[in-house]
Short mmCIF file of C-alpha atoms (C1' of nucleotides) in Angstrom, two decimals:
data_model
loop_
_atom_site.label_atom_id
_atom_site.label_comp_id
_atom_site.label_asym_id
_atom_site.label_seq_id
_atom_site.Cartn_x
_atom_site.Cartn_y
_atom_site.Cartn_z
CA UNK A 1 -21.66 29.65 -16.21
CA UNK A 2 -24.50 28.24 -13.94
CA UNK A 3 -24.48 26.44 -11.74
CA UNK A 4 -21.04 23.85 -10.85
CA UNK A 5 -22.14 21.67 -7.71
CA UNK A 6 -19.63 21.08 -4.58
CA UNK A 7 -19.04 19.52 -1.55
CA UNK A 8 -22.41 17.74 0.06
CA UNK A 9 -24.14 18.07 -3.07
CA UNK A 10 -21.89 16.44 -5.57
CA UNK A 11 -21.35 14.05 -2.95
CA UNK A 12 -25.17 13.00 -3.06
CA UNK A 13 -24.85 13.14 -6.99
CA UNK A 14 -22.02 10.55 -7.27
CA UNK A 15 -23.41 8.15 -4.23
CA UNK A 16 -26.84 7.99 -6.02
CA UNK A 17 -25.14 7.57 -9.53
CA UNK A 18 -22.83 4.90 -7.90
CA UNK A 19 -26.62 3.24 -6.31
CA UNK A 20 -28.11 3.49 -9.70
CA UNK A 21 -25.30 1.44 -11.51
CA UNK A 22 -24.70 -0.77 -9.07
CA UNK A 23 -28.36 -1.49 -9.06
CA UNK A 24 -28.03 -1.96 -12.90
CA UNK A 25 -25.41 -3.56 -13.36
CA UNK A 26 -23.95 -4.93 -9.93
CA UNK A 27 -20.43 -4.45 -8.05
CA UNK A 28 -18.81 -6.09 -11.13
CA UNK A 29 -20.29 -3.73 -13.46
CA UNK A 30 -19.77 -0.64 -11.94
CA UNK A 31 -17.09 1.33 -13.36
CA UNK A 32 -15.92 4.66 -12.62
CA UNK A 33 -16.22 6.43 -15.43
CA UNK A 34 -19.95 5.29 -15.31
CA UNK A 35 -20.53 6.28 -12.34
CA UNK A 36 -18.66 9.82 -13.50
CA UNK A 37 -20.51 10.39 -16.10
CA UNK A 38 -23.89 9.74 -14.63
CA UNK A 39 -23.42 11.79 -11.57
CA UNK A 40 -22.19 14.52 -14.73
CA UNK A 41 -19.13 14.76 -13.30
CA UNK A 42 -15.52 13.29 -13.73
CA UNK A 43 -13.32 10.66 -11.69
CA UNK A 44 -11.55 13.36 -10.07
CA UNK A 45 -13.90 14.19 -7.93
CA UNK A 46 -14.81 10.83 -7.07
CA UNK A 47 -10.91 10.09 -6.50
CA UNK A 48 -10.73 13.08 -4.01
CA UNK A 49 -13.64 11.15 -1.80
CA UNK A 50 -12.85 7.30 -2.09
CA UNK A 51 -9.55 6.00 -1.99
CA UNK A 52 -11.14 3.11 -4.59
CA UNK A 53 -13.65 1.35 -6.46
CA UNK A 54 -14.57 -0.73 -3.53
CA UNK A 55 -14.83 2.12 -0.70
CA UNK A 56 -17.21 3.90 -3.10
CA UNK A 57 -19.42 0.94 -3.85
CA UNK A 58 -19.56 0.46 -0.18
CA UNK A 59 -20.69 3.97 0.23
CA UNK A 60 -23.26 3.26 -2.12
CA UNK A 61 -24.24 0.41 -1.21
CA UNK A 62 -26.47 2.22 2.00
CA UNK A 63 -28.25 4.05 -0.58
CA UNK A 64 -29.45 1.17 -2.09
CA UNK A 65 -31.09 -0.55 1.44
CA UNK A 66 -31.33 0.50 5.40
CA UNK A 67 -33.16 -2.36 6.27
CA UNK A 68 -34.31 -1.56 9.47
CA UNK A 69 -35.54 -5.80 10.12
CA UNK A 70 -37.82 -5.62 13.14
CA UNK A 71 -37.78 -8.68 15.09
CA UNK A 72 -41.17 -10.20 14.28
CA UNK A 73 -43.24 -11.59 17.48
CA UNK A 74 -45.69 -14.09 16.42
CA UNK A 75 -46.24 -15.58 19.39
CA UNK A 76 -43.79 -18.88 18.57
CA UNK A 77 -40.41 -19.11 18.41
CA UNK A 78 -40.40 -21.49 15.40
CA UNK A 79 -42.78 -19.06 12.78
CA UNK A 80 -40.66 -16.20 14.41
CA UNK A 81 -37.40 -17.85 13.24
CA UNK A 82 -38.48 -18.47 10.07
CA UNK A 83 -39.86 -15.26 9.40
CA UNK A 84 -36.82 -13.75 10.03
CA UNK A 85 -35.01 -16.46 7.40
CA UNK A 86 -37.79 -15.93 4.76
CA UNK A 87 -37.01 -12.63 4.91
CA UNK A 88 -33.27 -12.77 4.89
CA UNK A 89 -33.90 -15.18 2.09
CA UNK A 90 -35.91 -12.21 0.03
CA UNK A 91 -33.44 -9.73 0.66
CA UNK A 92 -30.75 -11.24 0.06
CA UNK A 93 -32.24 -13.22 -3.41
CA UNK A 94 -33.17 -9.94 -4.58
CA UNK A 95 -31.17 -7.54 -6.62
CA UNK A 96 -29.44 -6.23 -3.33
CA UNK A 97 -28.92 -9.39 -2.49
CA UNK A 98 -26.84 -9.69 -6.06
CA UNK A 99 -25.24 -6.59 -5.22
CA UNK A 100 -24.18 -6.97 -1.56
CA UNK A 101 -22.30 -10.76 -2.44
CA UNK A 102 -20.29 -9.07 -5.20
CA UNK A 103 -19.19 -6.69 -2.67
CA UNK A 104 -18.68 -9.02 -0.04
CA UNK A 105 -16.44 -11.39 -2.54
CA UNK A 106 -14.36 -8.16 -3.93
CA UNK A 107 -13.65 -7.15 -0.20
CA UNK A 108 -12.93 -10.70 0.50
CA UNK A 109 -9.04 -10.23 0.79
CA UNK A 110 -9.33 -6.94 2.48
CA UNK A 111 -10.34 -6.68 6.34
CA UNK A 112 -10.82 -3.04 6.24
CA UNK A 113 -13.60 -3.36 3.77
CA UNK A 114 -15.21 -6.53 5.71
CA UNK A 115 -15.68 -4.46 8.62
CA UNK A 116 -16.85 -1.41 6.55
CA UNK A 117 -19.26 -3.88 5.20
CA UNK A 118 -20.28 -5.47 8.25
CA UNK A 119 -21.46 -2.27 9.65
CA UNK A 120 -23.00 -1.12 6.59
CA UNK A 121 -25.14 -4.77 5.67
CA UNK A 122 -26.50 -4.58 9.28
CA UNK A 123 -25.24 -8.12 10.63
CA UNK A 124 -25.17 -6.57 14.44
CA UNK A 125 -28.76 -5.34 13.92
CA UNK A 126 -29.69 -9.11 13.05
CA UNK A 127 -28.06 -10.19 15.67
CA UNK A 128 -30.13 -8.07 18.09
CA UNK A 129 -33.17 -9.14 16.53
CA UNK A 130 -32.29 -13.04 17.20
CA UNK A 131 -31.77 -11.93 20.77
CA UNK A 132 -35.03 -10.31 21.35
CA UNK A 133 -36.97 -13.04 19.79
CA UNK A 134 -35.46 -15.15 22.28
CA UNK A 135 -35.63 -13.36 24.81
CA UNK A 136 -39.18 -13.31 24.75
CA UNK A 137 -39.83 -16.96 24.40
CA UNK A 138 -37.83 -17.51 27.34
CA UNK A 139 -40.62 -15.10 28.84
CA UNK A 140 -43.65 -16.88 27.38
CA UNK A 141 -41.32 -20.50 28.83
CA UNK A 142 -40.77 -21.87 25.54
CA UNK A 143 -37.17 -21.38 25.69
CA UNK A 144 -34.66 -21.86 28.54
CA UNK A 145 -32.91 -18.94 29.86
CA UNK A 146 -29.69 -20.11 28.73
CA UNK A 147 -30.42 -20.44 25.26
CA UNK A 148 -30.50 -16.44 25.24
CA UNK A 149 -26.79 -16.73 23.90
CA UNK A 150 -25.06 -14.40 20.99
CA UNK A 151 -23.68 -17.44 19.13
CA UNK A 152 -26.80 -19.05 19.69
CA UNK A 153 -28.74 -15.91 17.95
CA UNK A 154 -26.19 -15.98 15.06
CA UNK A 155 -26.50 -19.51 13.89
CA UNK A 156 -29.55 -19.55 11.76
CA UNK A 157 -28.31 -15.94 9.51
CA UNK A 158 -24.69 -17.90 9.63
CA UNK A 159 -26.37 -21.12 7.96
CA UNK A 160 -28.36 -19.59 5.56
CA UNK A 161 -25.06 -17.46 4.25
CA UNK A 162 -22.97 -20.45 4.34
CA UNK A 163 -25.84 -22.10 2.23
CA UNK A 164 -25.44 -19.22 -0.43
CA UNK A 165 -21.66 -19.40 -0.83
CA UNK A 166 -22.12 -23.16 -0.97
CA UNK A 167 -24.66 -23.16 -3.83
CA UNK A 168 -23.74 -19.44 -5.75
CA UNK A 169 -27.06 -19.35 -6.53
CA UNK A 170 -29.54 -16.20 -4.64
CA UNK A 171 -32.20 -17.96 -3.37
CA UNK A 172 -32.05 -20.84 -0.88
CA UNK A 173 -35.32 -23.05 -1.46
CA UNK A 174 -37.97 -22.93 1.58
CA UNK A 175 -37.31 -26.42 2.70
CA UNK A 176 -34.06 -25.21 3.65
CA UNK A 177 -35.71 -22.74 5.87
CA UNK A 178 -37.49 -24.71 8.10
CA UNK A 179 -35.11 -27.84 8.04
CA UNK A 180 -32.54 -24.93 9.62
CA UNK A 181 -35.27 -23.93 12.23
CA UNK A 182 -36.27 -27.58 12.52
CA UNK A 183 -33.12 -29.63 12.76
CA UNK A 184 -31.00 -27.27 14.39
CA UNK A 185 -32.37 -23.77 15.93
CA UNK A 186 -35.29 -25.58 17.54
CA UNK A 187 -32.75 -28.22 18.83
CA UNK A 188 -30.74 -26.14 19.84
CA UNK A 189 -32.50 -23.86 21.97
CA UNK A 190 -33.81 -27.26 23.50
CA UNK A 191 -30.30 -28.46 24.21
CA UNK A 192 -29.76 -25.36 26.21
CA UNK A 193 -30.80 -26.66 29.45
CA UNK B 1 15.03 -29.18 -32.69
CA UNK B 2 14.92 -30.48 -28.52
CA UNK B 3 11.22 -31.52 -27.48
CA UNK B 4 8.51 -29.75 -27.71
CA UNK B 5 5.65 -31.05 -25.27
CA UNK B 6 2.63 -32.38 -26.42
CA UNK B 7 -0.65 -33.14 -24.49
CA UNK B 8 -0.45 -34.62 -21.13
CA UNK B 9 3.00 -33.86 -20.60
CA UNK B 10 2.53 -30.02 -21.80
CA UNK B 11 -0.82 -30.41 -19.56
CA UNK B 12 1.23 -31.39 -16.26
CA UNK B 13 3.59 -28.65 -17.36
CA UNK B 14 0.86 -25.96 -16.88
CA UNK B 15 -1.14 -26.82 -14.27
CA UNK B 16 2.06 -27.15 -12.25
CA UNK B 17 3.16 -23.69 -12.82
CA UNK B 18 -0.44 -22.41 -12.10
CA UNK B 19 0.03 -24.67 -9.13
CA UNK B 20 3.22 -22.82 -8.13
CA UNK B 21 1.78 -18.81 -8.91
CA UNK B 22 -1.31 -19.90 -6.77
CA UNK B 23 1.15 -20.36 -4.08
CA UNK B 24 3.11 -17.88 -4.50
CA UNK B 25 0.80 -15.21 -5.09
CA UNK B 26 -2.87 -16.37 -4.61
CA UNK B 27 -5.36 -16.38 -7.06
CA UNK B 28 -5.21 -12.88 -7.63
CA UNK B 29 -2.02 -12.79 -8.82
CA UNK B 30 -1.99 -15.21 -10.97
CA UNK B 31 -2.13 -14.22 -14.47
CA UNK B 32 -1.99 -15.78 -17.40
CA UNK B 33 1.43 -14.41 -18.96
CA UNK B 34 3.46 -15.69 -15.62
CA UNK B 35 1.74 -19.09 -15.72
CA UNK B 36 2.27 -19.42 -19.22
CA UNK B 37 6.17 -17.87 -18.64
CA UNK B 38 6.72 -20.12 -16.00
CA UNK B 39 5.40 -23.32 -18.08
CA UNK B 40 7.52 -22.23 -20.57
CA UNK B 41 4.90 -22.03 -23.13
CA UNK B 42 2.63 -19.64 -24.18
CA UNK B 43 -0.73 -18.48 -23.32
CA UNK B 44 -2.43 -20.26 -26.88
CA UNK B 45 -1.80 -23.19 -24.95
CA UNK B 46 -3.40 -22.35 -22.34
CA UNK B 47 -6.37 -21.05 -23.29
CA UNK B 48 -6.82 -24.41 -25.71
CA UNK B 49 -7.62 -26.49 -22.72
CA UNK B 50 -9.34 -24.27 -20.09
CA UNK B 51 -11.73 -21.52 -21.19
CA UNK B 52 -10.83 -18.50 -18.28
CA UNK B 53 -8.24 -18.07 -15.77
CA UNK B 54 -10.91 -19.22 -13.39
CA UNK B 55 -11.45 -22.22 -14.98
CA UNK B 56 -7.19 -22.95 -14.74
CA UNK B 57 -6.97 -21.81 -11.30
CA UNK B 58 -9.60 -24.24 -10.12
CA UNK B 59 -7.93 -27.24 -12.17
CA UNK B 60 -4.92 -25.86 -10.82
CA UNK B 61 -5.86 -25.61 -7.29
CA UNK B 62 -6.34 -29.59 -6.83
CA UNK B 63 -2.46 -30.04 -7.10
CA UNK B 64 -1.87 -28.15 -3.88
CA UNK B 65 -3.80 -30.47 -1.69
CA UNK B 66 -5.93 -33.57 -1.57
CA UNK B 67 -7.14 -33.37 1.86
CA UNK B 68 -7.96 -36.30 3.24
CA UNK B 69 -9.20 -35.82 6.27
CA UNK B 70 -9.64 -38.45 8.34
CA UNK B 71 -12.71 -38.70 10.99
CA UNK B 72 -10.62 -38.40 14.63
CA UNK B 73 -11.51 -40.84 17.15
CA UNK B 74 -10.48 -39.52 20.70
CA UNK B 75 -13.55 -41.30 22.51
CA UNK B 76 -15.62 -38.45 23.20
CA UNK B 77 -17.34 -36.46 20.91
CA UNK B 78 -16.31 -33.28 22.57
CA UNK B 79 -12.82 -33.69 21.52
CA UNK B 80 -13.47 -35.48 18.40
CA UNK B 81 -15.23 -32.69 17.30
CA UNK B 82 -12.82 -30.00 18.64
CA UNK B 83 -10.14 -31.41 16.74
CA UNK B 84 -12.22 -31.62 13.63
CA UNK B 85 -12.58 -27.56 13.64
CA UNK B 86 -9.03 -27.04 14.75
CA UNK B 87 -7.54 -29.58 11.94
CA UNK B 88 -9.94 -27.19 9.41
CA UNK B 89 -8.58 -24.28 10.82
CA UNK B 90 -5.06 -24.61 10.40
CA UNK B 91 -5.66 -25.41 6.69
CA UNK B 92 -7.85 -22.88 6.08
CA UNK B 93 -5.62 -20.30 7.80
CA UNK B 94 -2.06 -21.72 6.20
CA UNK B 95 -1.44 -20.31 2.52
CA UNK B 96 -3.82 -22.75 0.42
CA UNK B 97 -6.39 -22.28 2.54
CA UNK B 98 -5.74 -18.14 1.47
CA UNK B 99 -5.63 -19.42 -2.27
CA UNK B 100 -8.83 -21.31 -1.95
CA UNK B 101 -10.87 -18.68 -0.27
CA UNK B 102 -9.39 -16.48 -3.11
CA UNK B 103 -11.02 -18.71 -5.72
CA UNK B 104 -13.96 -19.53 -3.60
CA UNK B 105 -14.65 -15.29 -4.13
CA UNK B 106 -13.62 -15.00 -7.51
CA UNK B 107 -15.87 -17.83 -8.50
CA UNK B 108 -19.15 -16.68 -6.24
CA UNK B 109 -21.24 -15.27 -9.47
CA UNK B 110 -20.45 -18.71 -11.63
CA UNK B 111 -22.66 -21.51 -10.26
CA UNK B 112 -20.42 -23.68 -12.61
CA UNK B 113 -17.31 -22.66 -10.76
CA UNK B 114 -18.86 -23.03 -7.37
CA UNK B 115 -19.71 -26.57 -8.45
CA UNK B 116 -16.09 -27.32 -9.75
CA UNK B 117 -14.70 -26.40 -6.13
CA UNK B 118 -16.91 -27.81 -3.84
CA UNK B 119 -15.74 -31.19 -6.03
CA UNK B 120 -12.33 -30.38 -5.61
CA UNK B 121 -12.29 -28.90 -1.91
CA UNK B 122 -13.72 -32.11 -0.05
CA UNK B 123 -16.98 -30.35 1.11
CA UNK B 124 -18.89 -33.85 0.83
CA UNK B 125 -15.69 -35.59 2.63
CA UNK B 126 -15.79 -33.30 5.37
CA UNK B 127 -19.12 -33.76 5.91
CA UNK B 128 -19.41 -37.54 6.00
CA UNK B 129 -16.62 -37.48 8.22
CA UNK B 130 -18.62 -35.57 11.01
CA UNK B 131 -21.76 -37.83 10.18
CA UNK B 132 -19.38 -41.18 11.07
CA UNK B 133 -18.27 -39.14 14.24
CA UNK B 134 -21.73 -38.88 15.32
CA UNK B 135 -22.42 -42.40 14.40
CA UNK B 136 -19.87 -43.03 16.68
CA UNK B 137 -21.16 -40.87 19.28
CA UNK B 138 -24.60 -42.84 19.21
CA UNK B 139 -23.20 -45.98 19.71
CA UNK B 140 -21.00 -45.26 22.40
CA UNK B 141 -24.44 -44.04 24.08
CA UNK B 142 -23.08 -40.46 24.20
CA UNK B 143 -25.69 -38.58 21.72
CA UNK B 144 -29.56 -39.66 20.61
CA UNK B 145 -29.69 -41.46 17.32
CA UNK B 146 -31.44 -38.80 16.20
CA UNK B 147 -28.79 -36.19 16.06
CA UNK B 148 -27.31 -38.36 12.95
CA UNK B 149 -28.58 -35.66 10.80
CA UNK B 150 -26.49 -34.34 7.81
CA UNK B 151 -27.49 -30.76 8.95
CA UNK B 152 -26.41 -31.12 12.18
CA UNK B 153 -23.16 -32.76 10.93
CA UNK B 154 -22.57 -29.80 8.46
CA UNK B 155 -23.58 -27.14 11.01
CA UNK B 156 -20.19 -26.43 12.72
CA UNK B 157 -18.10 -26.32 9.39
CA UNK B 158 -20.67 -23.90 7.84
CA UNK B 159 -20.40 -21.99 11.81
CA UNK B 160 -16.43 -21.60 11.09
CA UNK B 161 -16.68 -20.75 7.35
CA UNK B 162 -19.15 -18.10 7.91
CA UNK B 163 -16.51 -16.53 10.65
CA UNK B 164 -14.03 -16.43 8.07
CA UNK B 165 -16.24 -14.34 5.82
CA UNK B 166 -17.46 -11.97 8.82
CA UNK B 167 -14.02 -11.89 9.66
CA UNK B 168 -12.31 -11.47 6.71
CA UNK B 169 -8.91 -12.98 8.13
CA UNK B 170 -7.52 -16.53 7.89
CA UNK B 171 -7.60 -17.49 11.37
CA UNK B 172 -10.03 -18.09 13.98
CA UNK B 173 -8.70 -17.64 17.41
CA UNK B 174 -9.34 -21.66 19.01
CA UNK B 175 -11.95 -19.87 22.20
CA UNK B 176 -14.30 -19.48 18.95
CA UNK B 177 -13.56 -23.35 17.89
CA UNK B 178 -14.41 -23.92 21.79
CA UNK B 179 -17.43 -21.49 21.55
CA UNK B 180 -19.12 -23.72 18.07
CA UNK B 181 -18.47 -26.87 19.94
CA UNK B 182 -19.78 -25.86 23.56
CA UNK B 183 -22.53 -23.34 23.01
CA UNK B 184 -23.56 -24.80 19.54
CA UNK B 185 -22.84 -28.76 18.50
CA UNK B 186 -23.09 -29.96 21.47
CA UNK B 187 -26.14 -28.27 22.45
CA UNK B 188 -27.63 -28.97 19.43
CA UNK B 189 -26.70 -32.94 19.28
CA UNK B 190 -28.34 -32.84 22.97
CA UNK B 191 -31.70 -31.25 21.73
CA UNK B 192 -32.56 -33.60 19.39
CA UNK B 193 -34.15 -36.47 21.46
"C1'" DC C 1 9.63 -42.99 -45.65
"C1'" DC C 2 7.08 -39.14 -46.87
"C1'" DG C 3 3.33 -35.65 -46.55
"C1'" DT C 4 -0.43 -33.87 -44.29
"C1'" DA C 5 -3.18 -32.81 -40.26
"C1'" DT C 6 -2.61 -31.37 -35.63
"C1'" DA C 7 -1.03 -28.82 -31.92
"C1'" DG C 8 2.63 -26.00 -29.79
"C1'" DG C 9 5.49 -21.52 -30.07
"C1'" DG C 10 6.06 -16.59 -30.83
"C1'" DT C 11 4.32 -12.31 -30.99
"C1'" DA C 12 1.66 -8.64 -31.39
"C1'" DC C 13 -2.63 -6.93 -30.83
"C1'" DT C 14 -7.44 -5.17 -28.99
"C1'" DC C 15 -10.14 -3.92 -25.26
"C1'" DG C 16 -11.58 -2.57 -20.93
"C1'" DG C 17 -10.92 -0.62 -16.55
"C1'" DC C 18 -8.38 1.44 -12.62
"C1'" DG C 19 -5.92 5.05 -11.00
"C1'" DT C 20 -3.07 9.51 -12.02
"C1'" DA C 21 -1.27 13.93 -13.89
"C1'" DC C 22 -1.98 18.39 -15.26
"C1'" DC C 23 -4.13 22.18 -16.54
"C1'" DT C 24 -8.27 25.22 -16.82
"C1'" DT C 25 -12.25 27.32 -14.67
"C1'" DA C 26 -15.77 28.29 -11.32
"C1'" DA C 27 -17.12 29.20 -6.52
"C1'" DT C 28 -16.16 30.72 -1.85
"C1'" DG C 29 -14.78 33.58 1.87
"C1'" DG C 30 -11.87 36.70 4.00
"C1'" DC D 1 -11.71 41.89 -5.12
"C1'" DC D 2 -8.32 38.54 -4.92
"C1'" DA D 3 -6.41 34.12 -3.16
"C1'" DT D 4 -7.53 29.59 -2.19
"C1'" DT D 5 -9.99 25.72 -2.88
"C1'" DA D 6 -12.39 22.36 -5.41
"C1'" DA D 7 -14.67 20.95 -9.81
"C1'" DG D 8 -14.27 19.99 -14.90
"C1'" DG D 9 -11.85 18.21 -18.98
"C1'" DT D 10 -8.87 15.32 -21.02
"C1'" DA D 11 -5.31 12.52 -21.86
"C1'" DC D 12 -2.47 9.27 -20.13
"C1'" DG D 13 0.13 4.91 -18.08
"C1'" DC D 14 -0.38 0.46 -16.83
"C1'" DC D 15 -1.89 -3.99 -16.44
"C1'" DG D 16 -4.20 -8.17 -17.48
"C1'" DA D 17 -7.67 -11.00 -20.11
"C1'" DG D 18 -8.52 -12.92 -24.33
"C1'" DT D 19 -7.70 -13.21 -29.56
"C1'" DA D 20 -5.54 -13.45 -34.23
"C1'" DC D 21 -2.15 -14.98 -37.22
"C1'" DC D 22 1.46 -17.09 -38.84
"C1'" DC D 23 5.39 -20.20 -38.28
"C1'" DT D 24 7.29 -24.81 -36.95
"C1'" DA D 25 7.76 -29.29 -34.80
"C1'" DT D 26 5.59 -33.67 -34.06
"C1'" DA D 27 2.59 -37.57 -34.90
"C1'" DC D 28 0.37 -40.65 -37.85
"C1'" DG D 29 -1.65 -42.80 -41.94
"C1'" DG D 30 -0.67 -44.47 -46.15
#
DNA sequence: CCGTATAGGGTACTCGGCGTACCTTAATGG
DNA sequence: CCATTAAGGTACGCCGAGTACCCTATACGG
């Protein structure tokens, strides 16, 4: 009788499903048959898509977020810098936040979900952002030219993840913030010369 | 009839057999039967003295290595610091350091576990050995007193950490160890005057 | 020296969750 | 209109964490 979804559509079903629990309950929560049964289906479909748990909480996962991140331009390095960390901080202290470290611990031992990750989470689109924001204060001369420098761009999103792993807890205090753009982006960029 | 182990003798018996699974199979494989099998005991035993296989595997862990880690002292700061990253590279990439990232992601939703490794896995150690490199920087005349910072002294070890996790494999190739020091530490040390 | 509290040993169990097997039933498209 | 494909239903197998219960050796106080 009626109607028995397929292809695209019970794809959609089961991704948003997947979303909703892992938004409820996080990557550890998340179990198949939940996810089955709320996308009114059974794990044999969701077998036939994802090899495993983790590929389809992956999948999910860009339901849940696209963060798009512009690269703010307030005029000064500094507030730039740390307006992109207090908003790294939000995202990731907020319930994606929760969601995205239990993923990134279960794919910890596997490299083919780290890289599926890495596209998914956005880290390259950061990374651009960093670059533009320098980039334009070594147009307005607050920043030498050879400060515009990936690893350079990377260090401040690199701290502040290192700080959550160090402390397990999702949200890094504000001090934090600005001694990272204080004691070490600003001085950095300065050392560039 | 024989003995039957009691208390700290039973104790040693355990952890050592954890000890021995961690290295042979990583946290992930440990389990509770095989550590108990292998301590010839039983898991009752276990379970009296540490609440969760977490909990064991942590306890467990600090057999495998104290890590002492002394602060080099080449004469320059450059190499001093170079061999600092590459002396925390080969552990990390050599089988306990596999075992200790495994715990570090099982334990990255328990605060209380995150606390119980960065005890037992020298964090603090690490870091006041780069703050006595600096020192020793300054008063050879080589960096500004003011780059005795601990945030500048933690920055490179958070720098290679966060490449494992982006990376999702156990070793860093040594250009990125060059790359941290050169484009980053140095830099950095340099800026703050 | 004995008897009782304590802690280890043995074993079997529950429970949850992943992944699989197998068959039935609806949709699709040639 | 029929063959092929994919979804639904359901029941497993398997493993590993923790738990319950009961038996037995050891320590220790009297």
């Amino acid at each position: 009788m009626g109607t028995r979804r397929r292809g695209e559509e019970l794809e959609r079903a089961i991704l948003l499903a997947a979303a909703e629990e892992l938004r409820e309950s996080g990557y550890a929560g998340m179990t198949m048959d939940r996810v089955a049964a709320r996308a009114g289906t059974n794990k044999n479909a969701i077998y036939r898509r994802w090899p495993h748990r983790a590929a389809l909480g992956i999948a999910a996962y860009r339901h849940l977020s696209d963060a798009a991140m512009p690269a703010p331009d307030t005029g000064s390095l500094r507030t730039d810098a740390l307006e992109m960390l207090r908003q790294a901080n939000e995202t990731w202290s907020s319930p994606h936040g929760a969601i995205l470290r239990g993923l990134l611990a279960a794919a910890a031992d596997d490299p083919q979900l780290i890289a599926l990750m890495r596209e998914r989470s956005g880290v390259d689109t950061m990374d651009r952002a960093w670059l533009t924001m320098l980039e334009r204060a070594v147009t307005r001369g607050e920043a030498p030219a050879a400060a515009v420098h990936p690893r350079v761009a990377a260090t401040p999103m690199m701290l502040l993840r290192a700080e959550y792993a160090m402390r397990g807890i999702p949200s890094v205090p504000d001090e934090v913030l600005v001694e990272i753009v204080d004691e070490v982006f600003l001085p950095l960029v300065r050392g560039h010369s």
